[in-house]
Short mmCIF file of C-alpha atoms in Angstrom, two decimals:
data_model
loop_
_atom_site.label_atom_id
_atom_site.label_comp_id
_atom_site.label_asym_id
_atom_site.label_seq_id
_atom_site.Cartn_x
_atom_site.Cartn_y
_atom_site.Cartn_z
CA MET A 1 11.31 12.19 13.70
CA ARG A 2 12.77 15.23 12.08
CA VAL A 3 13.21 14.49 8.44
CA ILE A 4 15.15 16.42 5.80
CA PHE A 5 14.09 14.85 2.44
CA MET A 6 16.29 15.33 -0.73
CA GLY A 7 15.22 14.33 -3.96
CA THR A 8 14.34 15.61 -7.45
CA PRO A 9 12.57 13.25 -10.00
CA ASP A 10 9.06 11.53 -10.02
CA PHE A 11 10.81 8.58 -8.50
CA ALA A 12 11.56 10.31 -5.27
CA VAL A 13 7.88 11.50 -4.91
CA PRO A 14 6.53 8.61 -3.40
CA ALA A 15 8.86 8.43 -0.68
CA LEU A 16 8.21 12.38 0.33
CA HIS A 17 4.23 11.50 0.53
CA ALA A 18 5.12 8.31 2.52
CA LEU A 19 7.10 10.01 4.93
CA HIS A 20 4.58 12.80 5.33
CA ALA A 21 1.68 10.40 5.49
CA ALA A 22 3.57 8.54 8.32
CA GLY A 23 3.48 11.75 10.35
CA HIS A 24 7.16 12.64 10.26
CA ASP A 25 8.15 16.11 10.66
CA ILE A 26 9.69 17.06 7.28
CA VAL A 27 11.58 20.16 8.29
CA ALA A 28 13.11 20.74 4.78
CA VAL A 29 12.80 19.52 1.12
CA TYR A 30 15.97 19.65 -0.99
CA THR A 31 15.64 19.23 -4.75
CA GLN A 32 17.44 20.57 -7.93
CA PRO A 33 16.66 24.15 -8.94
CA PRO A 34 13.94 24.87 -11.55
CA ARG A 35 15.09 24.11 -15.03
CA PRO A 36 13.88 25.38 -18.69
CA ALA A 37 11.46 23.04 -20.02
CA GLY A 38 9.01 22.91 -22.94
CA ARG A 39 9.15 24.60 -26.20
CA GLY A 40 9.00 27.98 -24.42
CA LYS A 41 11.85 26.94 -22.08
CA ALA A 42 9.87 28.28 -19.16
CA LEU A 43 11.47 27.40 -15.84
CA ARG A 44 9.76 24.42 -14.46
CA ALA A 45 10.13 23.11 -10.86
CA SER A 46 11.23 19.47 -10.28
CA PRO A 47 8.51 16.79 -9.53
CA VAL A 48 9.65 16.75 -5.81
CA HIS A 49 9.42 20.56 -5.75
CA GLN A 50 5.98 20.62 -6.91
CA ALA A 51 5.15 17.95 -4.45
CA ALA A 52 6.52 19.65 -1.48
CA ASP A 53 4.83 23.03 -2.53
CA LYS A 54 1.50 20.92 -2.46
CA LEU A 55 2.15 19.57 1.09
CA GLY A 56 3.27 23.00 2.34
CA LEU A 57 6.82 22.12 3.08
CA PRO A 58 9.86 24.33 2.90
CA VAL A 59 11.83 23.75 -0.29
CA ARG A 60 15.56 24.72 -0.74
CA HIS A 61 17.27 24.08 -4.34
CA PRO A 62 20.99 24.99 -4.09
CA VAL A 63 23.05 25.05 -7.35
CA SER A 64 25.79 23.03 -5.84
CA LEU A 65 26.71 21.70 -2.30
CA ARG A 66 30.71 21.50 -2.99
CA LYS A 67 32.28 24.10 -0.59
CA ASN A 68 29.05 25.57 0.15
CA THR A 69 29.60 26.40 3.78
CA GLU A 70 26.61 28.61 3.95
CA GLU A 71 24.26 25.70 3.07
CA TRP A 72 26.13 23.45 5.21
CA ALA A 73 25.45 25.90 8.24
CA VAL A 74 21.49 26.13 7.00
CA PHE A 75 21.47 22.22 6.82
CA ASP A 76 22.90 21.77 10.25
CA GLY A 77 20.38 24.38 11.59
CA PHE A 78 17.34 22.06 11.08
CA GLN A 79 18.60 19.67 13.78
CA ALA A 80 17.25 16.73 11.73
CA ASP A 81 17.14 13.22 13.18
CA VAL A 82 17.76 11.85 9.55
CA ALA A 83 18.19 13.00 6.02
CA VAL A 84 16.54 10.66 3.45
CA VAL A 85 17.92 11.14 -0.04
CA ALA A 86 16.14 9.64 -3.25
CA ALA A 87 17.71 10.50 -6.58
CA TYR A 88 18.73 13.96 -5.42
CA GLY A 89 21.34 14.60 -8.12
CA LEU A 90 23.83 16.44 -5.96
CA ILE A 91 26.67 14.90 -4.05
CA LEU A 92 26.61 15.37 -0.27
CA PRO A 93 30.02 16.42 1.19
CA GLN A 94 31.02 14.47 4.32
CA SER A 95 30.39 17.52 6.84
CA MET A 96 26.44 17.05 5.82
CA LEU A 97 26.41 13.39 5.78
CA ASP A 98 27.67 13.41 9.36
CA THR A 99 25.17 16.32 10.41
CA PRO A 100 21.75 14.61 10.97
CA ARG A 101 21.77 12.47 14.35
CA LEU A 102 20.98 9.27 12.62
CA GLY A 103 22.96 9.98 9.48
CA CYS A 104 21.58 10.09 5.86
CA LEU A 105 19.72 7.03 4.26
CA ASN A 106 19.38 6.57 0.44
CA ILE A 107 16.69 5.06 -1.40
CA HIS A 108 18.67 2.99 -4.18
CA ALA A 109 16.75 1.32 -7.03
CA SER A 110 18.67 -2.03 -7.03
CA LEU A 111 19.66 -5.05 -5.02
CA LEU A 112 22.78 -3.85 -3.80
CA PRO A 113 25.82 -4.46 -4.34
CA ARG A 114 24.24 -5.08 -7.76
CA TRP A 115 24.05 -2.04 -9.98
CA ARG A 116 25.63 0.67 -7.84
CA GLY A 117 25.52 4.09 -9.89
CA ALA A 118 23.44 6.00 -12.24
CA SER A 119 20.94 3.82 -14.11
CA PRO A 120 20.30 0.59 -12.27
CA ILE A 121 16.75 0.32 -13.36
CA GLN A 122 17.65 0.13 -17.09
CA SER A 123 21.17 -2.08 -16.36
CA ALA A 124 18.80 -4.69 -14.54
CA ILE A 125 16.58 -4.99 -17.72
CA LEU A 126 19.36 -4.75 -20.14
CA ALA A 127 21.37 -7.44 -18.40
CA GLY A 128 18.39 -9.96 -18.45
CA ASP A 129 18.09 -9.92 -14.77
CA THR A 130 15.03 -11.89 -13.43
CA GLU A 131 14.66 -9.59 -10.47
CA SER A 132 15.44 -5.95 -9.17
CA GLY A 133 14.38 -4.12 -6.00
CA VAL A 134 15.06 -1.25 -3.64
CA THR A 135 18.06 -1.15 -0.77
CA ILE A 136 17.91 1.42 2.09
CA MET A 137 21.28 1.92 2.93
CA GLN A 138 23.09 4.37 4.98
CA MET A 139 25.20 6.97 2.90
CA GLU A 140 28.96 7.10 3.08
CA ALA A 141 31.58 8.86 0.68
CA GLY A 142 31.82 5.98 -1.46
CA LEU A 143 29.26 5.50 -4.50
CA ASP A 144 26.67 3.20 -3.19
CA THR A 145 28.93 1.61 -0.95
CA GLY A 146 27.17 2.05 2.35
CA PRO A 147 25.84 -0.66 4.85
CA MET A 148 22.30 -1.92 3.98
CA LEU A 149 19.21 -1.48 6.35
CA LEU A 150 16.42 -2.98 4.49
CA ARG A 151 16.02 -4.55 0.89
CA GLY A 152 12.92 -5.23 -1.19
CA ALA A 153 12.63 -7.32 -4.39
CA VAL A 154 10.42 -7.41 -7.25
CA PRO A 155 10.30 -9.62 -10.47
CA ILE A 156 11.47 -8.69 -13.87
CA THR A 157 9.38 -10.60 -16.78
CA SER A 158 9.42 -10.49 -20.47
CA GLN A 159 7.08 -7.49 -20.09
CA THR A 160 8.77 -5.29 -17.66
CA THR A 161 9.70 -2.08 -19.16
CA ALA A 162 11.95 0.86 -17.66
CA THR A 163 8.69 2.76 -17.04
CA SER A 164 6.84 -0.17 -15.13
CA LEU A 165 9.88 -0.86 -13.09
CA HIS A 166 10.56 2.63 -12.14
CA ASP A 167 7.05 2.86 -10.85
CA ALA A 168 7.06 -0.22 -8.89
CA LEU A 169 10.38 0.35 -7.39
CA SER A 170 9.27 4.19 -6.61
CA ALA A 171 6.52 2.91 -4.71
CA LEU A 172 8.37 0.12 -2.78
CA GLY A 173 10.91 2.74 -1.86
CA GLY A 174 8.49 4.89 -0.05
CA SER A 175 7.07 1.73 1.74
CA LEU A 176 10.63 0.68 2.69
CA VAL A 177 11.94 3.84 3.98
CA VAL A 178 8.98 4.19 6.53
CA ARG A 179 9.52 0.98 7.66
CA THR A 180 13.34 1.87 8.06
CA LEU A 181 12.41 4.70 10.45
CA THR A 182 10.07 2.86 12.41
CA GLU A 183 11.97 -0.58 12.63
CA THR A 184 15.65 0.88 12.70
CA PRO A 185 17.10 -2.48 11.50
CA LEU A 186 20.66 -3.11 12.03
CA PRO A 187 22.99 -2.17 9.30
CA THR A 188 24.62 -4.95 7.31
CA PRO A 189 27.81 -4.20 5.24
CA GLN A 190 27.29 -4.87 1.39
CA PRO A 191 29.12 -8.33 0.35
CA GLU A 192 32.15 -7.97 -1.85
CA ASP A 193 31.02 -10.51 -4.31
CA GLY A 194 28.37 -9.52 -6.91
CA VAL A 195 29.35 -5.87 -7.10
CA THR A 196 28.42 -4.30 -10.67
CA TYR A 197 28.09 -0.72 -11.80
CA ALA A 198 25.52 0.99 -13.86
CA GLN A 199 26.88 3.59 -16.08
CA LYS A 200 25.38 6.86 -16.95
CA LEU A 201 23.30 6.60 -20.03
CA THR A 202 23.72 8.47 -23.31
CA ARG A 203 21.69 8.93 -26.33
CA GLU A 204 23.93 6.65 -28.31
CA ASP A 205 23.31 3.80 -26.12
CA GLY A 206 19.81 3.68 -27.53
CA ARG A 207 21.17 2.77 -31.03
CA ILE A 208 19.85 -0.71 -32.12
CA ASN A 209 22.62 -3.15 -33.17
CA TRP A 210 20.80 -5.52 -35.37
CA GLN A 211 23.86 -8.11 -35.09
CA GLU A 212 22.58 -8.61 -31.60
CA SER A 213 20.05 -11.29 -30.83
CA ALA A 214 16.10 -10.48 -30.77
CA SER A 215 16.21 -11.28 -27.23
CA ALA A 216 18.96 -8.70 -26.48
CA ILE A 217 17.20 -6.01 -28.57
CA ASP A 218 13.97 -6.45 -26.97
CA ARG A 219 15.62 -5.98 -23.90
CA ARG A 220 17.23 -2.72 -25.04
CA ILE A 221 13.90 -1.21 -26.34
CA ARG A 222 12.24 -2.17 -22.84
CA ALA A 223 15.07 -0.76 -20.79
CA LEU A 224 15.76 2.37 -22.70
CA THR A 225 12.34 3.59 -23.40
CA PRO A 226 11.38 6.38 -22.82
CA TRP A 227 15.13 7.54 -21.97
CA PRO A 228 17.39 7.93 -23.63
CA GLY A 229 15.08 6.03 -26.28
CA THR A 230 15.98 3.53 -28.82
CA PHE A 231 16.36 4.22 -32.52
CA THR A 232 17.43 2.76 -35.95
CA VAL A 233 18.59 4.54 -39.08
CA LEU A 234 17.00 4.05 -42.62
CA ASN A 235 19.32 3.60 -45.48
CA ASP A 236 18.36 7.23 -46.45
CA GLY A 237 19.69 8.42 -43.11
CA MET A 238 16.56 9.06 -41.60
CA ILE A 239 16.52 8.25 -37.70
CA ILE A 240 13.64 6.33 -36.59
CA LYS A 241 12.90 6.18 -32.90
CA ILE A 242 11.42 2.70 -31.74
CA GLY A 243 9.01 2.57 -28.97
CA ALA A 244 8.09 -1.07 -28.68
CA ALA A 245 8.51 -4.37 -30.31
CA THR A 246 7.84 -7.89 -30.21
CA PRO A 247 10.64 -10.39 -30.01
CA LEU A 248 10.64 -13.36 -32.46
CA PRO A 249 13.73 -15.38 -31.17
CA GLN A 250 12.84 -18.57 -32.94
CA PHE A 251 12.29 -16.61 -36.21
CA HIS A 252 14.64 -18.64 -38.96
CA HIS A 253 16.07 -16.49 -41.68
CA THR A 254 19.41 -16.28 -43.84
CA ALA A 255 19.23 -12.33 -44.16
CA ARG A 256 21.66 -9.58 -43.28
CA PRO A 257 21.04 -8.31 -39.91
CA GLY A 258 18.87 -5.06 -40.05
CA THR A 259 16.93 -6.33 -43.06
CA LEU A 260 13.30 -5.86 -43.34
CA LEU A 261 11.96 -9.34 -43.91
CA ASP A 262 8.43 -8.27 -44.51
CA ASN A 263 5.86 -5.52 -45.24
CA THR A 264 4.89 -5.37 -41.58
CA LEU A 265 8.33 -4.30 -40.00
CA THR A 266 9.81 -7.59 -39.06
CA VAL A 267 13.60 -7.07 -38.76
CA ALA A 268 16.11 -9.72 -38.90
CA CYS A 269 18.49 -9.78 -35.97
CA GLY A 270 21.75 -11.79 -35.47
CA GLU A 271 19.53 -14.39 -33.76
CA GLY A 272 15.74 -14.48 -34.67
CA ALA A 273 13.85 -11.29 -35.54
CA VAL A 274 11.89 -8.46 -34.01
CA ARG A 275 8.46 -7.00 -35.05
CA LEU A 276 8.29 -3.20 -34.60
CA THR A 277 5.31 -2.39 -33.01
CA ARG A 278 5.61 1.53 -32.21
CA LEU A 279 7.76 4.02 -34.05
CA GLN A 280 8.27 7.46 -34.50
CA LYS A 281 9.75 9.47 -37.28
CA PRO A 282 11.32 13.14 -37.22
CA GLY A 283 8.66 15.65 -36.43
CA ARG A 284 5.76 13.27 -35.52
CA GLY A 285 4.60 11.54 -32.42
CA MET A 286 5.09 8.09 -31.46
CA MET A 287 2.48 5.92 -33.34
CA GLU A 288 1.42 2.25 -33.70
CA ALA A 289 3.06 0.40 -36.72
CA GLU A 290 0.09 0.45 -39.04
CA ALA A 291 -0.45 4.26 -38.81
CA PHE A 292 3.50 4.62 -39.27
CA LEU A 293 3.19 2.33 -42.43
CA ARG A 294 0.31 4.44 -43.87
CA GLY A 295 2.50 7.54 -44.09
CA HIS A 296 5.96 5.97 -44.61
CA SER A 297 6.09 2.69 -46.58
CA ILE A 298 9.24 0.56 -45.68
CA PRO A 299 9.46 -2.37 -48.16
CA ALA A 300 10.57 -5.77 -47.43
CA GLY A 301 14.40 -5.90 -48.39
CA THR A 302 15.10 -2.54 -46.94
CA VAL A 303 18.29 -2.40 -44.57
CA LEU A 304 18.60 -0.75 -41.32
CA LEU A 305 22.00 0.46 -40.55
CA THR A 306 23.48 -0.61 -37.28
CA ALA A 307 26.47 1.16 -35.32
CA GLN A 308 28.90 -0.94 -37.19
CA ASP A 309 28.00 0.77 -40.56
CA ASP A 310 30.43 3.36 -41.71
CA ASP A 311 27.43 5.65 -43.17
CA ALA A 312 25.24 5.33 -39.86
CA PRO A 313 24.93 8.70 -38.50
CA SER A 314 24.80 9.66 -34.79
CA ALA A 315 21.89 10.07 -32.57
CA HIS A 316 22.55 13.87 -32.91
CA SER A 317 22.78 14.06 -36.65
CA LYS A 318 19.19 14.35 -37.65
#
């Protein structure tokens, strides 16, 4: 088939490779424009852009598609059978949705209708879901509301992180979209029951509230690492990023949530405790707890601030 591929981040790259390997004629790749990155703020092409260049595929990166009639005409001129969209980052106007012969297909990283929206991977872990997956759906004007073509599921365990789930769903999305173009399954409307929405994440979502249970805090750390990252605040105002922790849900204590219970970074939670195993202080890289403590001792009895504390700074204050 003649395919237009539209995607930007690492999540979309396996699907581009899978479509290319399956022999489809990828007539154009749409992606976000190069952005400043790194300390030097040099322009860096998106992961999809870089992958397309290596495959020798033509790339387009309009800044906007809204009212961009010139780009609509270019899109129509490709005479594509289908457009495949995976985390592209721009909203397609109806005129573009209607252009390909078979419409536009979206690779969505959840089992729709659960977790429509911007952060389905993180939201599934945060909520304690036992499975996630990928849905290939036909795109329409609504937010992830189109009829479903294929779905595939993967388990979420107590060890699942946003990174590991991202990688599993990224690979699954590539295989499912190739199957969709081969098998052309009949579309199934999404059920009305079970609809949930995954909101766009901010840095403040990563603030640890020690009044939550150990299990909930563990899920937050696993769900929000590496982005937007989780953090806590020492009583001297220093923001400490948390990369990993071990939950101790049965740990009994009577301490105020956020209190260091020992000298090995075991922190009291609203229920149970967690032991911090990877941390990062300002200006340094992420490190194991033992290495962190060699350079910055935090004695038992220290209280880590929560979102409810009046003197707790924001994620941007340090």
